[in-house]
């Protein structure tokens, strides 16, 4: 049985982690399944512009790595799993599609890191997030030590990681760990909104943000200009101008 449920809604899809009895933990099979679907929607011919990623039930978005599976793994297998996990998170970050994580329940460890790799995070009011790895004698290995400080600042990231402290939805919103508190319908409405915009423009904007944030400002501004220049050659730019002139919604085709 597949561990990932895919539902298509036109230009966006909803992906649901279907391992509710295991708190939607990341098994080797689920990580591989996620990787293959990221590859699918990132191909040039794909029409998927946005993905809403959530978990089954209302208890857990993703409780992290499947620790029961982990107990039977050798050190070499743990390293291989971590490498695959890091590749998955990077592929989400660099996909042309926008990923919205709807946190329907707790997001701990690798589950929190999965949310951090997404572009936007919306959480239900009862949600808690935490990078709890130091309580297990390890550190966040799926990018948490790097992505969290870029969202909440170095000092707050140190506090949360060193303490393994749980953060509720309201605090997460206040410190910039999530972008909104709401319900699944809010995430789907945002996905629809994004999907109605020019797909190449959104993809170029995402690339400018994701890659530019790591660069000195002058280099980042150069990257932004490169991305802007690419939009000038698209049919969608001309369609946007024509639709504005004709006072109608644009019909973007991704060319």
PDB file of C-alpha atoms in Angstrom:
ATOM      1  CA  UNK A   1       0.000   0.000   0.000  1.00  0.00           C
ATOM      2  CA  UNK A   2       1.309   3.443  -0.910  1.00  0.00           C
ATOM      3  CA  UNK A   3       2.243   5.688   2.004  1.00  0.00           C
ATOM      4  CA  UNK A   4       1.419   8.857   0.056  1.00  0.00           C
ATOM      5  CA  UNK A   5      -2.038   9.869  -1.163  1.00  0.00           C
ATOM      6  CA  UNK A   6      -2.098  12.173  -4.211  1.00  0.00           C
ATOM      7  CA  UNK A   7      -5.186  14.238  -5.019  1.00  0.00           C
ATOM      8  CA  UNK A   8      -5.248  16.447  -8.110  1.00  0.00           C
ATOM      9  CA  UNK A   9      -7.118  19.766  -8.093  1.00  0.00           C
ATOM     10  CA  UNK A  10      -6.258  21.178 -11.491  1.00  0.00           C
ATOM     11  CA  UNK A  11      -3.032  23.143 -11.346  1.00  0.00           C
ATOM     12  CA  UNK A  12      -2.234  22.033  -7.803  1.00  0.00           C
ATOM     13  CA  UNK A  13      -2.086  18.743  -5.934  1.00  0.00           C
ATOM     14  CA  UNK A  14      -2.595  17.731  -2.332  1.00  0.00           C
ATOM     15  CA  UNK A  15      -0.158  15.177  -0.970  1.00  0.00           C
ATOM     16  CA  UNK A  16      -1.128  13.425   2.260  1.00  0.00           C
ATOM     17  CA  UNK A  17       1.286  11.330   4.294  1.00  0.00           C
ATOM     18  CA  UNK A  18      -0.806   8.197   4.879  1.00  0.00           C
ATOM     19  CA  UNK A  19       0.876   6.600   7.896  1.00  0.00           C
ATOM     20  CA  UNK A  20      -1.489   7.780  10.619  1.00  0.00           C
ATOM     21  CA  UNK A  21      -0.890   4.810  13.014  1.00  0.00           C
ATOM     22  CA  UNK A  22       2.842   5.677  12.906  1.00  0.00           C
ATOM     23  CA  UNK A  23       2.120   9.422  13.292  1.00  0.00           C
ATOM     24  CA  UNK A  24       2.999   9.830   9.607  1.00  0.00           C
ATOM     25  CA  UNK A  25       6.655   9.091  10.340  1.00  0.00           C
ATOM     26  CA  UNK A  26       9.170   9.133   7.508  1.00  0.00           C
ATOM     27  CA  UNK A  27      10.033   5.574   6.533  1.00  0.00           C
ATOM     28  CA  UNK A  28      12.503   4.716   3.803  1.00  0.00           C
ATOM     29  CA  UNK A  29       9.617   3.853   1.489  1.00  0.00           C
ATOM     30  CA  UNK A  30       7.799   7.130   2.116  1.00  0.00           C
ATOM     31  CA  UNK A  31      10.935   9.198   1.518  1.00  0.00           C
ATOM     32  CA  UNK A  32      11.524   7.428  -1.781  1.00  0.00           C
ATOM     33  CA  UNK A  33       7.886   7.880  -2.808  1.00  0.00           C
ATOM     34  CA  UNK A  34       8.064  11.603  -2.036  1.00  0.00           C
ATOM     35  CA  UNK A  35      11.280  11.940  -4.032  1.00  0.00           C
ATOM     36  CA  UNK A  36       9.734  10.337  -7.104  1.00  0.00           C
ATOM     37  CA  UNK A  37       6.717  12.626  -7.025  1.00  0.00           C
ATOM     38  CA  UNK A  38       8.882  15.741  -6.631  1.00  0.00           C
ATOM     39  CA  UNK A  39      10.779  14.604  -9.737  1.00  0.00           C
ATOM     40  CA  UNK A  40       7.460  14.071 -11.564  1.00  0.00           C
ATOM     41  CA  UNK A  41       6.072  17.545 -10.928  1.00  0.00           C
ATOM     42  CA  UNK A  42       9.426  19.223 -11.560  1.00  0.00           C
ATOM     43  CA  UNK A  43       9.670  17.952 -15.136  1.00  0.00           C
ATOM     44  CA  UNK A  44       9.210  20.516 -17.892  1.00  0.00           C
ATOM     45  CA  UNK A  45       5.928  19.062 -19.148  1.00  0.00           C
ATOM     46  CA  UNK A  46       4.281  18.978 -15.719  1.00  0.00           C
ATOM     47  CA  UNK A  47       1.345  21.357 -15.233  1.00  0.00           C
ATOM     48  CA  UNK A  48       1.455  21.135 -11.427  1.00  0.00           C
ATOM     49  CA  UNK A  49       2.217  24.585 -10.075  1.00  0.00           C
ATOM     50  CA  UNK A  50       1.665  24.099  -6.357  1.00  0.00           C
ATOM     51  CA  UNK A  51       1.539  21.277  -3.806  1.00  0.00           C
ATOM     52  CA  UNK A  52      -0.243  21.218  -0.458  1.00  0.00           C
ATOM     53  CA  UNK A  53       1.603  18.743   1.761  1.00  0.00           C
ATOM     54  CA  UNK A  54      -0.136  17.444   4.889  1.00  0.00           C
ATOM     55  CA  UNK A  55      -0.551  14.388   7.085  1.00  0.00           C
ATOM     56  CA  UNK A  56      -3.404  11.968   7.655  1.00  0.00           C
ATOM     57  CA  UNK A  57      -5.600  12.553  10.706  1.00  0.00           C
ATOM     58  CA  UNK A  58      -5.314  15.446  13.128  1.00  0.00           C
ATOM     59  CA  UNK A  59      -2.626  14.215  15.515  1.00  0.00           C
ATOM     60  CA  UNK A  60       0.558  14.479  13.472  1.00  0.00           C
ATOM     61  CA  UNK A  61       1.785  16.201  10.343  1.00  0.00           C
ATOM     62  CA  UNK A  62       4.927  14.118  10.636  1.00  0.00           C
ATOM     63  CA  UNK A  63       6.588  12.910  13.833  1.00  0.00           C
ATOM     64  CA  UNK A  64       9.990  12.626  12.132  1.00  0.00           C
ATOM     65  CA  UNK A  65      11.942   9.548  11.150  1.00  0.00           C
ATOM     66  CA  UNK A  66      10.356   6.162  11.781  1.00  0.00           C
ATOM     67  CA  UNK A  67      12.298   5.218  14.930  1.00  0.00           C
ATOM     68  CA  UNK A  68      10.955   1.653  14.947  1.00  0.00           C
ATOM     69  CA  UNK A  69      12.403   1.165  11.480  1.00  0.00           C
ATOM     70  CA  UNK A  70      15.572   2.948  12.598  1.00  0.00           C
ATOM     71  CA  UNK A  71      16.183   0.415  15.386  1.00  0.00           C
ATOM     72  CA  UNK A  72      16.773  -2.309  12.815  1.00  0.00           C
ATOM     73  CA  UNK A  73      19.126  -0.238  10.652  1.00  0.00           C
ATOM     74  CA  UNK A  74      22.903  -0.375  10.626  1.00  0.00           C
ATOM     75  CA  UNK A  75      24.978   2.802  10.891  1.00  0.00           C
ATOM     76  CA  UNK A  76      25.562   2.620   7.128  1.00  0.00           C
ATOM     77  CA  UNK A  77      21.824   2.348   6.514  1.00  0.00           C
ATOM     78  CA  UNK A  78      21.160   5.317   8.792  1.00  0.00           C
ATOM     79  CA  UNK A  79      23.654   7.373   6.785  1.00  0.00           C
ATOM     80  CA  UNK A  80      21.981   6.312   3.526  1.00  0.00           C
ATOM     81  CA  UNK A  81      18.548   7.235   4.904  1.00  0.00           C
ATOM     82  CA  UNK A  82      19.787  10.651   5.994  1.00  0.00           C
ATOM     83  CA  UNK A  83      21.330  11.280   2.575  1.00  0.00           C
ATOM     84  CA  UNK A  84      18.050  10.416   0.874  1.00  0.00           C
ATOM     85  CA  UNK A  85      16.162  12.643   3.309  1.00  0.00           C
ATOM     86  CA  UNK A  86      18.473  15.591   2.620  1.00  0.00           C
ATOM     87  CA  UNK A  87      18.126  15.056  -1.130  1.00  0.00           C
ATOM     88  CA  UNK A  88      14.331  15.043  -0.752  1.00  0.00           C
ATOM     89  CA  UNK A  89      14.317  18.324   1.157  1.00  0.00           C
ATOM     90  CA  UNK A  90      16.642  19.982  -1.353  1.00  0.00           C
ATOM     91  CA  UNK A  91      14.492  18.787  -4.261  1.00  0.00           C
ATOM     92  CA  UNK A  92      11.426  20.371  -2.629  1.00  0.00           C
ATOM     93  CA  UNK A  93      13.327  23.586  -2.058  1.00  0.00           C
ATOM     94  CA  UNK A  94      14.550  23.748  -5.655  1.00  0.00           C
ATOM     95  CA  UNK A  95      11.399  22.478  -7.381  1.00  0.00           C
ATOM     96  CA  UNK A  96       9.698  24.911  -9.760  1.00  0.00           C
ATOM     97  CA  UNK A  97       6.446  24.138  -7.923  1.00  0.00           C
ATOM     98  CA  UNK A  98       5.545  25.961  -4.718  1.00  0.00           C
ATOM     99  CA  UNK A  99       5.147  23.713  -1.654  1.00  0.00           C
ATOM    100  CA  UNK A 100       2.716  24.690   1.097  1.00  0.00           C
ATOM    101  CA  UNK A 101       2.940  22.600   4.263  1.00  0.00           C
ATOM    102  CA  UNK A 102      -0.357  22.371   6.131  1.00  0.00           C
ATOM    103  CA  UNK A 103       0.576  21.218   9.608  1.00  0.00           C
ATOM    104  CA  UNK A 104      -2.482  19.304  10.808  1.00  0.00           C
ATOM    105  CA  UNK A 105      -0.716  17.985  13.912  1.00  0.00           C
ATOM    106  CA  UNK A 106       2.680  17.796  15.565  1.00  0.00           C
ATOM    107  CA  UNK A 107       5.815  18.256  13.492  1.00  0.00           C
ATOM    108  CA  UNK A 108       8.846  16.927  15.329  1.00  0.00           C
ATOM    109  CA  UNK A 109      12.418  16.263  14.231  1.00  0.00           C
ATOM    110  CA  UNK A 110      12.508  15.309  10.561  1.00  0.00           C
ATOM    111  CA  UNK A 111       8.837  16.275  10.298  1.00  0.00           C
ATOM    112  CA  UNK A 112       9.689  19.832  11.313  1.00  0.00           C
ATOM    113  CA  UNK A 113      12.592  19.770   8.844  1.00  0.00           C
ATOM    114  CA  UNK A 114      10.203  18.638   6.094  1.00  0.00           C
ATOM    115  CA  UNK A 115       8.022  21.658   6.869  1.00  0.00           C
ATOM    116  CA  UNK A 116      11.085  23.931   6.883  1.00  0.00           C
ATOM    117  CA  UNK A 117      11.996  22.746   3.367  1.00  0.00           C
ATOM    118  CA  UNK A 118       8.586  23.853   2.079  1.00  0.00           C
ATOM    119  CA  UNK A 119       8.028  27.389   0.815  1.00  0.00           C
ATOM    120  CA  UNK A 120       5.106  28.301   3.079  1.00  0.00           C
ATOM    121  CA  UNK A 121       3.799  26.811   6.327  1.00  0.00           C
ATOM    122  CA  UNK A 122       0.228  27.039   7.663  1.00  0.00           C
ATOM    123  CA  UNK A 123      -0.645  25.308  10.936  1.00  0.00           C
ATOM    124  CA  UNK A 124      -3.792  24.259  12.743  1.00  0.00           C
ATOM    125  CA  UNK A 125      -4.224  25.961  16.110  1.00  0.00           C
ATOM    126  CA  UNK A 126      -3.332  22.860  18.174  1.00  0.00           C
ATOM    127  CA  UNK A 127      -0.056  22.148  16.383  1.00  0.00           C
ATOM    128  CA  UNK A 128       3.319  21.900  18.081  1.00  0.00           C
ATOM    129  CA  UNK A 129       6.683  21.993  16.305  1.00  0.00           C
ATOM    130  CA  UNK A 130      10.078  20.990  17.668  1.00  0.00           C
ATOM    131  CA  UNK A 131      13.545  19.886  16.663  1.00  0.00           C
ATOM    132  CA  UNK A 132      13.969  17.285  19.400  1.00  0.00           C
ATOM    133  CA  UNK A 133      17.112  15.535  18.176  1.00  0.00           C
ATOM    134  CA  UNK A 134      19.403  16.530  21.083  1.00  0.00           C
ATOM    135  CA  UNK A 135      17.062  14.594  23.375  1.00  0.00           C
ATOM    136  CA  UNK A 136      18.002  11.472  21.392  1.00  0.00           C
ATOM    137  CA  UNK A 137      21.740  12.131  21.433  1.00  0.00           C
ATOM    138  CA  UNK A 138      21.963  13.458  17.871  1.00  0.00           C
ATOM    139  CA  UNK A 139      21.470  16.798  16.111  1.00  0.00           C
ATOM    140  CA  UNK A 140      19.073  17.841  13.336  1.00  0.00           C
ATOM    141  CA  UNK A 141      20.537  16.257  10.217  1.00  0.00           C
ATOM    142  CA  UNK A 142      17.954  17.162   7.565  1.00  0.00           C
ATOM    143  CA  UNK A 143      18.846  20.827   7.349  1.00  0.00           C
ATOM    144  CA  UNK A 144      17.247  22.034  10.576  1.00  0.00           C
ATOM    145  CA  UNK A 145      20.390  23.745  11.903  1.00  0.00           C
ATOM    146  CA  UNK A 146      20.563  25.793   8.694  1.00  0.00           C
ATOM    147  CA  UNK A 147      16.961  26.451   7.632  1.00  0.00           C
ATOM    148  CA  UNK A 148      15.610  27.299  11.085  1.00  0.00           C
ATOM    149  CA  UNK A 149      18.032  30.220  11.722  1.00  0.00           C
ATOM    150  CA  UNK A 150      17.157  31.663   8.308  1.00  0.00           C
ATOM    151  CA  UNK A 151      13.516  31.823   9.382  1.00  0.00           C
ATOM    152  CA  UNK A 152      13.623  32.797  13.055  1.00  0.00           C
ATOM    153  CA  UNK A 153      17.129  34.200  13.591  1.00  0.00           C
ATOM    154  CA  UNK A 154      20.249  32.641  15.053  1.00  0.00           C
ATOM    155  CA  UNK A 155      19.523  33.217  18.740  1.00  0.00           C
ATOM    156  CA  UNK A 156      15.991  31.821  18.669  1.00  0.00           C
ATOM    157  CA  UNK A 157      17.119  28.850  16.560  1.00  0.00           C
ATOM    158  CA  UNK A 158      19.852  28.050  19.090  1.00  0.00           C
ATOM    159  CA  UNK A 159      17.349  28.171  21.945  1.00  0.00           C
ATOM    160  CA  UNK A 160      14.883  25.885  20.199  1.00  0.00           C
ATOM    161  CA  UNK A 161      17.502  23.364  19.030  1.00  0.00           C
ATOM    162  CA  UNK A 162      19.592  23.307  22.226  1.00  0.00           C
ATOM    163  CA  UNK A 163      16.490  22.863  24.409  1.00  0.00           C
ATOM    164  CA  UNK A 164      14.509  20.673  22.024  1.00  0.00           C
ATOM    165  CA  UNK A 165      11.600  22.894  23.063  1.00  0.00           C
ATOM    166  CA  UNK A 166       8.113  22.529  21.603  1.00  0.00           C
ATOM    167  CA  UNK A 167       6.563  25.611  20.007  1.00  0.00           C
ATOM    168  CA  UNK A 168       2.796  26.087  19.713  1.00  0.00           C
ATOM    169  CA  UNK A 169       1.105  27.542  16.653  1.00  0.00           C
ATOM    170  CA  UNK A 170       0.697  31.085  18.011  1.00  0.00           C
ATOM    171  CA  UNK A 171       4.339  31.344  19.075  1.00  0.00           C
ATOM    172  CA  UNK A 172       5.448  29.787  15.783  1.00  0.00           C
ATOM    173  CA  UNK A 173       3.527  32.493  13.940  1.00  0.00           C
ATOM    174  CA  UNK A 174       4.957  35.235  16.142  1.00  0.00           C
ATOM    175  CA  UNK A 175       8.588  34.210  15.581  1.00  0.00           C
ATOM    176  CA  UNK A 176       8.178  33.593  11.839  1.00  0.00           C
ATOM    177  CA  UNK A 177       8.389  29.813  11.920  1.00  0.00           C
ATOM    178  CA  UNK A 178       5.027  29.572  10.147  1.00  0.00           C
ATOM    179  CA  UNK A 179       3.172  32.025   7.914  1.00  0.00           C
ATOM    180  CA  UNK A 180      -0.362  31.446   9.162  1.00  0.00           C
ATOM    181  CA  UNK A 181      -2.701  29.643  11.546  1.00  0.00           C
ATOM    182  CA  UNK A 182      -5.766  28.142   9.910  1.00  0.00           C
ATOM    183  CA  UNK A 183      -7.380  25.065   8.401  1.00  0.00           C
ATOM    184  CA  UNK A 184      -6.665  22.891   5.378  1.00  0.00           C
ATOM    185  CA  UNK A 185      -9.067  24.939   3.264  1.00  0.00           C
ATOM    186  CA  UNK A 186      -6.848  27.983   3.833  1.00  0.00           C
ATOM    187  CA  UNK A 187      -3.827  26.141   2.471  1.00  0.00           C
ATOM    188  CA  UNK A 188      -5.801  24.918  -0.533  1.00  0.00           C
ATOM    189  CA  UNK A 189      -7.125  28.435  -1.201  1.00  0.00           C
ATOM    190  CA  UNK A 190      -3.576  29.762  -1.148  1.00  0.00           C
ATOM    191  CA  UNK A 191      -2.477  26.996  -3.516  1.00  0.00           C
ATOM    192  CA  UNK A 192      -5.278  27.944  -5.921  1.00  0.00           C
ATOM    193  CA  UNK A 193      -4.287  31.617  -5.694  1.00  0.00           C
ATOM    194  CA  UNK A 194      -0.650  30.803  -6.500  1.00  0.00           C
ATOM    195  CA  UNK A 195      -1.682  28.438  -9.302  1.00  0.00           C
ATOM    196  CA  UNK A 196      -3.631  31.199 -11.026  1.00  0.00           C
ATOM    197  CA  UNK A 197      -0.501  33.345 -11.405  1.00  0.00           C
ATOM    198  CA  UNK A 198       2.037  33.055 -14.221  1.00  0.00           C
ATOM    199  CA  UNK A 199       3.814  29.743 -13.498  1.00  0.00           C
ATOM    200  CA  UNK A 200       7.170  30.734 -14.974  1.00  0.00           C
ATOM    201  CA  UNK A 201       7.127  34.016 -13.066  1.00  0.00           C
ATOM    202  CA  UNK A 202       6.387  32.213  -9.804  1.00  0.00           C
ATOM    203  CA  UNK A 203       9.140  29.664 -10.497  1.00  0.00           C
ATOM    204  CA  UNK A 204      11.682  32.378 -11.320  1.00  0.00           C
ATOM    205  CA  UNK A 205      10.684  34.345  -8.202  1.00  0.00           C
ATOM    206  CA  UNK A 206      11.106  31.214  -6.079  1.00  0.00           C
ATOM    207  CA  UNK A 207      14.541  30.576  -7.570  1.00  0.00           C
ATOM    208  CA  UNK A 208      15.599  34.175  -6.944  1.00  0.00           C
ATOM    209  CA  UNK A 209      14.524  33.964  -3.295  1.00  0.00           C
ATOM    210  CA  UNK A 210      15.850  30.479  -2.501  1.00  0.00           C
ATOM    211  CA  UNK A 211      19.241  30.976  -4.146  1.00  0.00           C
ATOM    212  CA  UNK A 212      19.593  34.692  -3.459  1.00  0.00           C
ATOM    213  CA  UNK A 213      19.164  34.511   0.306  1.00  0.00           C
ATOM    214  CA  UNK A 214      22.553  32.777   0.586  1.00  0.00           C
ATOM    215  CA  UNK A 215      24.405  35.400  -1.489  1.00  0.00           C
ATOM    216  CA  UNK A 216      25.837  38.828  -0.704  1.00  0.00           C
ATOM    217  CA  UNK A 217      23.245  41.497  -1.567  1.00  0.00           C
ATOM    218  CA  UNK A 218      24.942  42.691  -4.755  1.00  0.00           C
ATOM    219  CA  UNK A 219      25.192  39.153  -6.130  1.00  0.00           C
ATOM    220  CA  UNK A 220      21.609  38.413  -5.077  1.00  0.00           C
ATOM    221  CA  UNK A 221      20.386  41.510  -6.918  1.00  0.00           C
ATOM    222  CA  UNK A 222      22.245  40.262  -9.994  1.00  0.00           C
ATOM    223  CA  UNK A 223      20.454  36.919  -9.700  1.00  0.00           C
ATOM    224  CA  UNK A 224      17.119  38.704  -9.413  1.00  0.00           C
ATOM    225  CA  UNK A 225      17.868  40.626 -12.606  1.00  0.00           C
ATOM    226  CA  UNK A 226      18.734  37.384 -14.417  1.00  0.00           C
ATOM    227  CA  UNK A 227      15.389  35.887 -13.377  1.00  0.00           C
ATOM    228  CA  UNK A 228      13.528  39.063 -14.393  1.00  0.00           C
ATOM    229  CA  UNK A 229      15.198  39.021 -17.812  1.00  0.00           C
ATOM    230  CA  UNK A 230      13.928  35.492 -18.388  1.00  0.00           C
ATOM    231  CA  UNK A 231      10.338  36.590 -17.833  1.00  0.00           C
ATOM    232  CA  UNK A 232      10.691  39.223 -20.580  1.00  0.00           C
ATOM    233  CA  UNK A 233      10.898  36.474 -23.219  1.00  0.00           C
ATOM    234  CA  UNK A 234       7.724  34.671 -22.160  1.00  0.00           C
ATOM    235  CA  UNK A 235       4.281  34.584 -23.766  1.00  0.00           C
ATOM    236  CA  UNK A 236       2.795  34.908 -20.293  1.00  0.00           C
ATOM    237  CA  UNK A 237       4.263  38.399 -19.869  1.00  0.00           C
ATOM    238  CA  UNK A 238       2.517  39.559 -23.040  1.00  0.00           C
ATOM    239  CA  UNK A 239      -0.694  37.838 -21.959  1.00  0.00           C
ATOM    240  CA  UNK A 240      -0.533  39.612 -18.591  1.00  0.00           C
ATOM    241  CA  UNK A 241      -0.243  43.002 -20.278  1.00  0.00           C
ATOM    242  CA  UNK A 242      -3.036  42.182 -22.740  1.00  0.00           C
ATOM    243  CA  UNK A 243      -5.365  40.958 -19.984  1.00  0.00           C
ATOM    244  CA  UNK A 244      -4.713  44.106 -17.948  1.00  0.00           C
ATOM    245  CA  UNK A 245      -5.527  46.264 -20.972  1.00  0.00           C
ATOM    246  CA  UNK A 246      -8.685  44.300 -21.716  1.00  0.00           C
ATOM    247  CA  UNK A 247      -9.745  44.256 -18.047  1.00  0.00           C
ATOM    248  CA  UNK A 248     -10.052  40.459 -17.860  1.00  0.00           C
ATOM    249  CA  UNK A 249      -8.331  37.659 -15.931  1.00  0.00           C
ATOM    250  CA  UNK A 250      -5.125  36.506 -17.672  1.00  0.00           C
ATOM    251  CA  UNK A 251      -4.901  33.036 -19.212  1.00  0.00           C
ATOM    252  CA  UNK A 252      -1.368  31.952 -18.451  1.00  0.00           C
ATOM    253  CA  UNK A 253       0.037  28.889 -20.226  1.00  0.00           C
ATOM    254  CA  UNK A 254       3.538  28.615 -18.771  1.00  0.00           C
ATOM    255  CA  UNK A 255       5.414  29.661 -21.891  1.00  0.00           C
TER     256      UNK A 255
END
